[in-house]
Amino acid sequence: MSIRNPRSQTSAPYAEALTAYAQKEWIRLIVPGHSADERAFGSLAGFAGGTQLRQDVTPLLDGLDLGADSPMAQALQLAAGAWGAHRTWFLTAGASQGNRVAAMALGSLGQHLVVQRSVHSSVIDGLVLNGMRASFVQPTVDCELGIAHGVTANDLAAALAEHPDAAAAFVVTPSYFGAVADVRALADVAHAAGVPLVVDEAWGAHLGFHPDLPQHAIAAGADLVISSTHKLGGSLTQSAMLHLGHGPFADVLERLIQRAFRASQSTSESALLLGSLDLARRRLATETDAIGASLEAADLMRRQIRARGRFTVVSDGFAQFPDIFAADPLHLAIDTRAGGIPGHEARWRLMKEHEVMVEMATNTTIVAIIGAGAAPDTGRFIDALHALPVTLDQRHDALQLKLPAPGEMRMAPRLAYFAPSRTVQAEQAIGQISADTLAAYPPGIPNVLPGEVVTSEVVSFLQATAATQGGHVRGAADPAVRTMRIVTPAD
């Protein structure tokens, strides 16, 4: 299910009202302080554009935000209808805000959460905020490429049976590499255990809006879905949505989410971001042909990569993993090691030598993303990819950075985060309790959490990641991860 009546989705009430508002000759004696004065703020107007200055308005204005039938209320109703949700919230701090809102709300349902271990670090930030204990479900891992996928319904069921006090289950799908889990089976398992299923669908805002795309999580029975609309849905960076499903937990979750949303919501939300969400929803809901063209471009890229024979397509091996129910065709993950070049180097050379940007790299792969409705120059990308030099003598194991298994969880994330701590040499941190969340980024999946024991494998992996071209460890005070912050043992 995606859109019951596409014709009802053809307007963009908030974006249209904002455009009309910006065209009036206001004397603006209000914030923001630039007052849309292009002459006085010429450098800002030159940077952002005069139209954007005029559309950058303060929140809570009559004719835009206020009232039960305001343009904003209409835009939210249309978004809920497009995704088949019971209710939708617009977010201006990304899906990370949505993950934190969800975690804060779930804290009212209990003190224990079952969580996919490969969640985004913002989910762990939410656990720090709400103080909940977490039990983790391990995802399947492609050991050869060193990438994590999703969880199976059987593994989630086992975790929920082991922890009957769990208040909810929190999973991630699609993965950064386009692997889509069986959300229907996961929802059935969660509901059988009497808990809601929360899905971080940051990479799947576009799902369900074309017959050749997998079903989106709300349609598959999820109770709460975090949607990073700016990623593949076409809104401006930092804009996202939070969707509430129609399941048995809708009433209680609606009240809790609204409360948590208000606690995290900026009182100065960007009208530009909000308007872009309204327009992205309309485009997804009404421009199926444009999405189809993007799918054709992605399929052409895969065919050409296979035909040339140097590189391989990661999704061609998805069938061997029991958690992968479908693949998102707008994610193009490429095994660069097969073509004789590390992923980080391939990404760097594509950008510096060919002015081609790809979303991310690991040591063995690159991931190219095609936005729903985008029309990339496929030939230029394929030619640039195959113009990369061979810098590896062979497909040797030295290239592979094996994902480290997490250490034992000895403290709740919140307790470890706020506990007295000290900074030590990374080698001295081995066997100690981490005070921080550290994650190779992208994709931002934590490799060590507050409360987990630091292992030698984690230290080696993070240091190797930081040493690679373009490598970055989110949360590290020392970019090279020569030092780490650990919980100070109690006397």
Coordinates of C-alpha atoms in Angstrom, one line a residue:
M1 CA 0.0 0.0 0.0
S2 CA 1.3 3.5 -0.8
I3 CA -1.3 6.0 -2.0
R4 CA -5.0 5.3 -2.1
N5 CA -5.9 8.4 -4.1
P6 CA -3.0 10.1 -5.9
R7 CA -5.3 13.0 -7.0
S8 CA -5.6 14.0 -3.3
Q9 CA -1.8 14.4 -3.2
T10 CA -1.4 17.0 -6.0
S11 CA -1.3 20.0 -3.7
A12 CA 1.4 21.2 -1.4
P13 CA -0.5 23.4 1.0
Y14 CA 2.3 24.5 3.3
A15 CA 4.8 25.1 0.5
E16 CA 2.2 27.0 -1.5
A17 CA 1.1 29.2 1.4
L18 CA 4.8 29.9 2.3
T19 CA 5.5 31.0 -1.3
A20 CA 2.5 33.3 -1.2
Y21 CA 3.5 34.7 2.1
A22 CA 7.0 35.4 0.8
Q23 CA 5.7 37.4 -2.2
K24 CA 4.1 40.0 0.0
E25 CA 5.9 43.3 0.7
W26 CA 6.1 42.9 4.5
I27 CA 7.8 45.3 6.8
R28 CA 9.4 42.6 9.0
L29 CA 10.0 43.8 12.5
I30 CA 10.3 40.2 13.7
V31 CA 12.9 37.4 13.6
P32 CA 14.9 36.2 11.8
G33 CA 17.1 39.2 12.1
H34 CA 17.9 39.5 8.4
S35 CA 14.3 40.6 7.8
A36 CA 14.5 39.4 4.2
D37 CA 16.3 42.6 3.4
E38 CA 18.4 41.7 0.4
R39 CA 20.1 45.1 0.3
A40 CA 21.2 45.1 3.9
F41 CA 22.2 41.4 3.9
G42 CA 23.6 41.2 0.4
S43 CA 26.2 38.6 1.2
L44 CA 23.5 36.3 2.8
A45 CA 21.2 36.9 -0.2
G46 CA 24.0 36.0 -2.6
F47 CA 24.7 32.9 -0.7
A48 CA 21.2 31.6 0.0
G49 CA 19.2 33.4 -2.7
G50 CA 16.7 36.2 -2.3
T51 CA 13.7 33.9 -2.5
Q52 CA 15.0 31.7 0.3
L53 CA 15.5 34.8 2.5
R54 CA 11.9 35.8 1.9
Q55 CA 10.7 32.2 2.7
D56 CA 12.8 32.0 5.8
V57 CA 10.0 33.0 8.2
T58 CA 9.4 32.7 11.9
P59 CA 7.2 29.8 13.1
L60 CA 3.6 30.1 14.4
L61 CA 2.2 32.5 11.9
D62 CA -1.5 32.9 11.0
G63 CA -2.1 31.5 7.6
L64 CA 0.8 29.1 7.8
D65 CA 1.1 27.1 11.0
L66 CA -1.8 28.0 13.3
G67 CA -5.2 26.4 13.4
A68 CA -6.8 23.0 12.9
D69 CA -7.1 23.5 9.2
S70 CA -3.9 25.5 8.6
P71 CA -1.7 24.8 5.6
M72 CA 0.7 23.0 8.0
A73 CA -2.1 20.8 9.4
Q74 CA -3.2 20.0 5.8
A75 CA 0.4 19.1 4.8
L76 CA 0.8 16.8 7.8
Q77 CA -2.5 15.1 6.9
L78 CA -1.5 14.6 3.3
A79 CA 1.9 13.1 4.4
A80 CA 0.1 10.7 6.7
G81 CA -2.2 9.7 3.8
A82 CA 0.7 9.3 1.4
W83 CA 2.4 6.8 3.7
G84 CA -0.8 5.2 5.0
A85 CA 0.0 6.4 8.5
H86 CA -2.3 7.2 11.4
R87 CA -0.4 10.4 12.0
T88 CA 2.8 12.0 10.8
W89 CA 5.2 14.5 12.3
F90 CA 7.6 16.7 10.3
L91 CA 11.1 16.8 11.7
T92 CA 13.8 19.5 11.2
A93 CA 16.7 17.8 12.9
G94 CA 16.8 14.7 10.7
A95 CA 15.9 11.1 11.4
S96 CA 18.3 11.4 14.3
Q97 CA 15.7 13.6 16.0
G98 CA 13.1 11.0 15.1
N99 CA 15.1 8.2 16.7
R100 CA 15.6 10.2 19.9
V101 CA 11.9 11.1 20.0
A102 CA 11.0 7.5 19.7
A103 CA 13.4 6.4 22.4
M104 CA 12.1 9.1 24.8
A105 CA 8.5 8.1 24.2
L106 CA 9.2 4.4 24.7
G107 CA 10.7 5.2 28.1
S108 CA 7.1 5.6 29.3
L109 CA 6.3 2.0 28.4
G110 CA 9.0 0.3 30.4
Q111 CA 12.7 0.2 31.3
H112 CA 13.9 -2.4 28.8
L113 CA 14.2 -2.3 25.0
V114 CA 15.2 -5.0 22.5
V115 CA 17.4 -3.3 19.9
Q116 CA 19.1 -4.3 16.7
R117 CA 22.8 -4.0 17.4
S118 CA 23.5 -2.2 14.2
V119 CA 21.2 0.8 14.9
H120 CA 22.3 4.3 14.2
S121 CA 24.2 6.0 17.0
S122 CA 21.2 8.4 17.5
V123 CA 19.2 5.5 18.9
I124 CA 21.9 5.0 21.5
D125 CA 21.8 8.7 22.2
G126 CA 18.1 8.1 22.9
L127 CA 18.9 5.4 25.3
V128 CA 21.2 7.7 27.1
L129 CA 18.4 10.3 27.4
N130 CA 15.7 7.9 28.6
G131 CA 17.8 5.6 30.8
M132 CA 16.4 2.4 29.4
R133 CA 18.3 -0.9 29.5
A134 CA 18.9 -2.5 26.1
S135 CA 19.3 -6.1 25.0
F136 CA 20.7 -6.4 21.5
V137 CA 19.8 -8.6 18.5
Q138 CA 22.8 -9.2 16.3
P139 CA 22.4 -8.6 12.6
T140 CA 23.7 -10.9 9.9
V141 CA 27.1 -9.9 8.7
D142 CA 28.8 -10.3 5.3
C143 CA 32.1 -11.3 6.7
E144 CA 33.9 -11.2 3.4
L145 CA 32.9 -7.5 2.8
G146 CA 32.7 -6.5 6.4
I147 CA 29.2 -5.1 6.2
A148 CA 26.1 -5.6 8.5
H149 CA 22.6 -6.2 7.2
G150 CA 19.4 -6.8 9.2
V151 CA 17.8 -9.2 11.7
T152 CA 15.5 -12.2 11.1
A153 CA 12.1 -12.7 12.6
N154 CA 13.4 -15.8 14.4
D155 CA 16.2 -13.9 16.0
L156 CA 13.9 -11.1 17.1
A157 CA 11.4 -13.6 18.5
A158 CA 14.2 -15.3 20.5
A159 CA 15.3 -12.0 22.0
L160 CA 11.8 -11.0 23.0
A161 CA 11.2 -14.4 24.6
E162 CA 14.4 -14.0 26.5
H163 CA 13.4 -10.6 27.7
P164 CA 9.7 -10.7 28.4
D165 CA 9.9 -7.3 30.2
A166 CA 10.8 -5.5 27.0
A167 CA 8.7 -2.5 26.2
A168 CA 9.3 -2.5 22.4
A169 CA 11.5 -3.8 19.6
F170 CA 13.7 -1.4 17.6
V171 CA 15.1 -2.5 14.2
V172 CA 16.7 -0.9 11.1
T173 CA 15.7 -1.4 7.5
P174 CA 16.8 -0.8 4.8
S175 CA 20.5 -1.1 5.5
Y176 CA 23.0 1.4 4.2
F177 CA 23.6 -1.1 1.5
G178 CA 20.0 -1.5 0.4
A179 CA 19.1 -4.7 2.2
V180 CA 15.4 -4.7 3.2
A181 CA 14.2 -6.9 6.0
D182 CA 10.8 -8.7 6.3
V183 CA 9.0 -6.1 8.3
R184 CA 5.7 -7.9 8.2
A185 CA 7.3 -10.9 9.9
L186 CA 9.1 -8.7 12.4
A187 CA 5.9 -6.9 13.2
D188 CA 4.0 -10.1 13.7
V189 CA 6.7 -11.4 16.1
A190 CA 6.7 -8.1 18.1
H191 CA 2.9 -8.0 18.3
A192 CA 2.8 -11.7 19.4
A193 CA 5.1 -10.7 22.2
G194 CA 2.8 -7.8 23.1
V195 CA 5.1 -4.9 22.1
P196 CA 5.3 -2.4 19.3
L197 CA 7.7 -2.5 16.5
V198 CA 9.8 0.6 15.8
V199 CA 11.6 0.8 12.5
D200 CA 14.4 3.2 11.6
E201 CA 13.6 3.4 7.9
A202 CA 15.9 6.4 7.4
W203 CA 17.0 5.0 4.0
G204 CA 13.5 4.0 2.9
A205 CA 11.4 7.2 2.7
H206 CA 10.8 6.4 -1.0
L207 CA 9.7 2.8 -0.5
G208 CA 6.2 1.9 -1.7
F209 CA 5.9 4.8 -4.2
H210 CA 6.5 2.7 -7.3
P211 CA 5.4 -0.9 -8.1
D212 CA 9.1 -1.9 -8.5
L213 CA 10.1 -0.7 -5.0
P214 CA 9.7 -2.8 -1.9
Q215 CA 6.8 -2.1 0.5
H216 CA 7.4 0.6 3.1
A217 CA 7.4 -0.3 6.8
I218 CA 4.1 1.3 7.8
A219 CA 2.3 -0.7 5.1
A220 CA 4.0 -3.8 6.4
G221 CA 2.6 -3.4 9.9
A222 CA 5.3 -1.4 11.8
D223 CA 3.9 0.7 14.7
L224 CA 6.4 3.6 14.5
V225 CA 8.6 4.5 11.5
I226 CA 11.4 7.1 11.3
S227 CA 11.8 8.3 7.8
S228 CA 14.8 10.4 6.7
T229 CA 13.0 12.1 3.8
H230 CA 16.0 14.1 2.7
K231 CA 18.0 11.0 1.9
L232 CA 16.2 9.5 -1.1
G233 CA 12.8 11.3 -0.8
G234 CA 14.0 14.6 -2.2
S235 CA 13.5 17.1 0.6
L236 CA 16.3 19.4 1.9
T237 CA 19.1 18.1 4.1
Q238 CA 18.1 17.7 7.8
S239 CA 14.4 17.3 7.1
A240 CA 12.6 14.1 8.0
M241 CA 9.3 12.6 9.1
L242 CA 8.0 10.4 11.9
H243 CA 5.1 8.1 11.0
L244 CA 2.7 6.4 13.4
G245 CA 1.0 3.2 12.2
H246 CA -2.6 2.0 12.7
G247 CA -1.8 -1.0 14.8
P248 CA -2.9 -1.9 18.4
F249 CA -0.5 0.6 19.9
A250 CA -1.5 3.7 17.9
D251 CA -3.5 5.5 20.7
V252 CA -0.9 5.2 23.4
L253 CA 2.0 5.9 21.1
E254 CA 0.4 9.0 19.7
R255 CA 0.1 10.6 23.1
L256 CA 3.7 9.6 24.1
I257 CA 5.2 10.7 20.7
Q258 CA 3.5 14.0 20.8
R259 CA 4.9 14.7 24.3
A260 CA 8.4 13.6 23.3
F261 CA 8.2 15.6 20.0
R262 CA 7.4 18.8 21.9
A263 CA 10.4 18.2 24.2
S264 CA 12.8 17.9 21.3
Q265 CA 11.2 20.3 18.8
S266 CA 12.9 23.5 18.0
T267 CA 10.8 26.6 18.7
S268 CA 12.4 28.1 15.6
E269 CA 11.8 25.4 13.1
S270 CA 13.0 26.2 9.5
A271 CA 10.1 27.0 7.2
L272 CA 12.4 26.1 4.3
L273 CA 12.9 22.5 5.6
L274 CA 9.2 22.2 6.4
G275 CA 8.2 23.4 2.9
S276 CA 10.6 21.0 1.3
L277 CA 9.0 18.1 3.1
D278 CA 5.6 19.1 1.7
L279 CA 7.0 19.3 -1.8
A280 CA 8.9 16.0 -1.5
R281 CA 5.7 14.2 -0.4
R282 CA 3.8 15.6 -3.4
R283 CA 6.6 14.5 -5.8
L284 CA 6.8 11.0 -4.4
A285 CA 3.0 10.6 -4.4
T286 CA 2.3 11.9 -7.9
E287 CA 5.4 11.5 -10.0
T288 CA 5.7 7.7 -10.4
D289 CA 7.2 8.0 -13.9
A290 CA 10.1 10.1 -12.6
I291 CA 10.8 7.4 -9.9
G292 CA 10.6 4.8 -12.7
A293 CA 13.2 6.6 -14.6
S294 CA 15.5 6.6 -11.6
L295 CA 15.0 2.8 -11.2
E296 CA 15.9 2.4 -14.9
A297 CA 19.1 4.4 -14.4
A298 CA 20.1 2.3 -11.4
D299 CA 19.3 -0.9 -13.3
L300 CA 21.4 0.3 -16.2
M301 CA 24.3 0.9 -13.9
R302 CA 24.1 -2.6 -12.5
R303 CA 23.9 -4.1 -16.0
Q304 CA 26.9 -2.2 -17.2
I305 CA 29.0 -3.1 -14.2
R306 CA 28.2 -6.7 -14.6
A307 CA 28.9 -6.5 -18.4
R308 CA 32.4 -5.0 -17.9
G309 CA 33.3 -7.6 -15.4
R310 CA 35.8 -5.7 -13.3
F311 CA 33.7 -4.9 -10.3
T312 CA 30.8 -6.8 -8.7
V313 CA 27.4 -5.7 -7.4
V314 CA 26.9 -6.4 -3.7
S315 CA 23.2 -7.0 -3.9
D316 CA 23.8 -9.9 -6.3
G317 CA 24.8 -11.9 -3.2
F318 CA 21.9 -10.9 -1.0
A319 CA 20.1 -14.2 -1.5
Q320 CA 22.6 -16.0 0.8
F321 CA 21.5 -13.9 3.9
P322 CA 18.3 -15.1 5.7
D323 CA 17.4 -11.6 6.9
I324 CA 17.2 -10.0 3.5
F325 CA 13.7 -10.1 2.2
A326 CA 14.1 -7.6 -0.7
A327 CA 16.6 -5.1 -2.1
D328 CA 16.2 -1.4 -2.7
P329 CA 17.3 -0.9 -6.3
L330 CA 18.2 2.8 -5.7
H331 CA 21.1 1.7 -3.5
L332 CA 24.0 0.6 -5.7
A333 CA 26.7 -1.0 -3.5
I334 CA 29.8 -2.0 -5.4
D335 CA 32.6 -4.4 -4.4
T336 CA 35.6 -2.3 -5.4
R337 CA 38.1 -4.9 -4.0
A338 CA 37.0 -7.1 -6.8
G339 CA 38.2 -4.4 -9.2
G340 CA 41.6 -4.0 -7.5
I341 CA 41.1 -0.8 -5.5
P342 CA 40.1 -0.2 -1.8
G343 CA 36.7 1.4 -1.4
H344 CA 38.0 4.5 0.5
E345 CA 40.5 5.1 -2.2
A346 CA 37.9 4.6 -5.0
R347 CA 35.6 7.2 -3.3
W348 CA 38.4 9.7 -2.9
R349 CA 39.6 9.3 -6.5
L350 CA 36.1 9.5 -7.9
M351 CA 35.6 12.8 -6.2
K352 CA 39.1 14.4 -6.7
E353 CA 39.8 13.1 -10.2
H354 CA 36.4 12.8 -11.8
E355 CA 34.1 15.1 -9.7
V356 CA 31.8 12.2 -9.0
M357 CA 30.5 11.9 -5.5
V358 CA 29.2 8.7 -4.0
E359 CA 27.4 8.3 -0.7
M360 CA 29.9 6.3 1.3
A361 CA 32.8 3.8 1.3
T362 CA 34.1 1.0 3.4
N363 CA 37.4 -0.6 2.9
T364 CA 35.9 -3.0 0.4
T365 CA 32.9 -1.2 -1.1
I366 CA 31.4 2.1 -2.3
V367 CA 27.7 2.9 -2.2
A368 CA 26.1 5.1 -4.8
I369 CA 22.6 6.5 -4.1
I370 CA 20.1 7.6 -6.7
G371 CA 17.3 9.8 -5.2
A372 CA 13.8 8.9 -6.1
G373 CA 13.1 11.0 -9.2
A374 CA 16.7 11.9 -9.8
A375 CA 18.3 11.4 -13.3
P376 CA 22.0 10.9 -12.9
D377 CA 24.5 10.7 -15.8
T378 CA 25.0 6.9 -15.7
G379 CA 27.6 6.8 -18.5
R380 CA 29.8 9.4 -16.8
F381 CA 29.7 7.4 -13.5
I382 CA 30.4 4.1 -15.1
D383 CA 33.3 5.5 -17.2
A384 CA 34.8 7.2 -14.1
L385 CA 34.4 4.0 -12.1
H386 CA 36.3 1.9 -14.7
A387 CA 39.0 4.6 -15.1
L388 CA 40.1 4.0 -11.5
P389 CA 43.6 2.6 -11.3
V390 CA 44.3 -0.9 -10.0
T391 CA 46.2 -0.3 -6.8
L392 CA 46.0 -3.8 -5.3
D393 CA 48.1 -6.7 -6.4
Q394 CA 45.4 -9.2 -5.5
R395 CA 42.2 -9.7 -3.4
H396 CA 44.1 -10.2 -0.2
D397 CA 42.8 -10.4 3.3
A398 CA 44.9 -7.4 4.4
L399 CA 42.3 -5.1 2.8
Q400 CA 39.4 -6.5 4.8
L401 CA 38.5 -4.7 8.0
K402 CA 36.5 -7.3 9.8
L403 CA 33.6 -5.9 11.8
P404 CA 34.4 -6.4 15.5
A405 CA 32.0 -8.3 17.7
P406 CA 30.7 -6.0 20.5
G407 CA 32.1 -6.4 23.9
E408 CA 30.0 -7.3 27.0
M409 CA 27.5 -4.8 28.1
R410 CA 28.2 -4.2 31.8
M411 CA 26.4 -0.9 32.4
A412 CA 23.3 0.8 31.1
P413 CA 24.3 3.4 28.4
R414 CA 23.0 6.3 30.5
L415 CA 24.8 5.2 33.6
A416 CA 28.1 4.8 31.7
Y417 CA 27.6 8.1 29.8
F418 CA 27.2 10.2 32.9
A419 CA 29.6 8.2 35.2
P420 CA 32.9 9.7 36.2
S421 CA 35.4 9.0 33.4
R422 CA 38.9 9.5 32.3
T423 CA 40.9 9.5 29.1
V424 CA 43.5 6.8 28.6
Q425 CA 45.6 5.4 25.8
A426 CA 43.5 3.2 23.5
E427 CA 45.5 0.1 24.4
Q428 CA 44.9 0.8 28.1
A429 CA 41.1 1.0 27.5
I430 CA 41.0 -2.7 26.5
G431 CA 39.0 -4.6 29.1
Q432 CA 37.5 -1.3 30.5
I433 CA 34.0 0.1 30.2
S434 CA 33.6 2.7 27.4
A435 CA 32.1 6.0 28.4
D436 CA 31.4 7.0 24.8
T437 CA 29.6 5.8 21.6
L438 CA 32.2 5.4 18.9
A439 CA 31.1 4.5 15.3
A440 CA 32.9 4.2 12.0
Y441 CA 31.1 6.9 9.9
P442 CA 29.4 6.4 7.6
P443 CA 27.2 4.5 8.3
G444 CA 27.2 5.6 11.9
I445 CA 26.6 2.1 13.4
P446 CA 28.2 2.1 16.8
N447 CA 31.2 -0.2 17.2
V448 CA 31.3 0.4 20.9
L449 CA 28.6 1.8 23.2
P450 CA 28.6 3.5 26.6
G451 CA 28.6 0.6 29.1
E452 CA 30.3 -1.9 26.8
V453 CA 33.7 -3.4 27.4
V454 CA 36.3 -2.2 25.0
T455 CA 37.9 -5.1 23.1
S456 CA 41.2 -5.2 21.3
E457 CA 39.3 -6.0 18.1
V458 CA 37.3 -2.8 18.5
V459 CA 40.4 -0.7 19.1
S460 CA 42.1 -2.2 16.0
F461 CA 39.1 -1.7 13.8
L462 CA 38.5 2.0 14.8
Q463 CA 42.2 2.9 14.5
A464 CA 42.4 1.2 11.1
T465 CA 39.2 3.0 10.0
A466 CA 40.6 6.4 11.1
A467 CA 43.8 5.7 9.2
T468 CA 42.1 5.1 5.9
Q469 CA 41.6 7.8 3.2
G470 CA 38.3 9.4 4.2
G471 CA 37.9 7.3 7.3
H472 CA 36.2 8.9 10.3
V473 CA 35.1 7.7 13.7
R474 CA 32.1 9.6 15.1
G475 CA 32.3 10.4 18.8
A476 CA 36.1 10.1 19.0
A477 CA 37.7 13.0 20.9
D478 CA 40.9 12.0 19.2
P479 CA 40.4 11.6 15.4
A480 CA 43.1 8.9 15.2
V481 CA 41.6 7.0 18.2
R482 CA 44.9 7.0 20.0
T483 CA 43.0 7.6 23.2
M484 CA 39.6 6.6 24.5
R485 CA 37.4 7.7 27.4
I486 CA 36.5 5.0 29.9
V487 CA 34.4 4.8 33.0
T488 CA 36.5 5.4 36.1
P489 CA 36.2 2.3 38.4
A490 CA 34.5 3.0 41.7
D491 CA 36.7 2.9 44.8

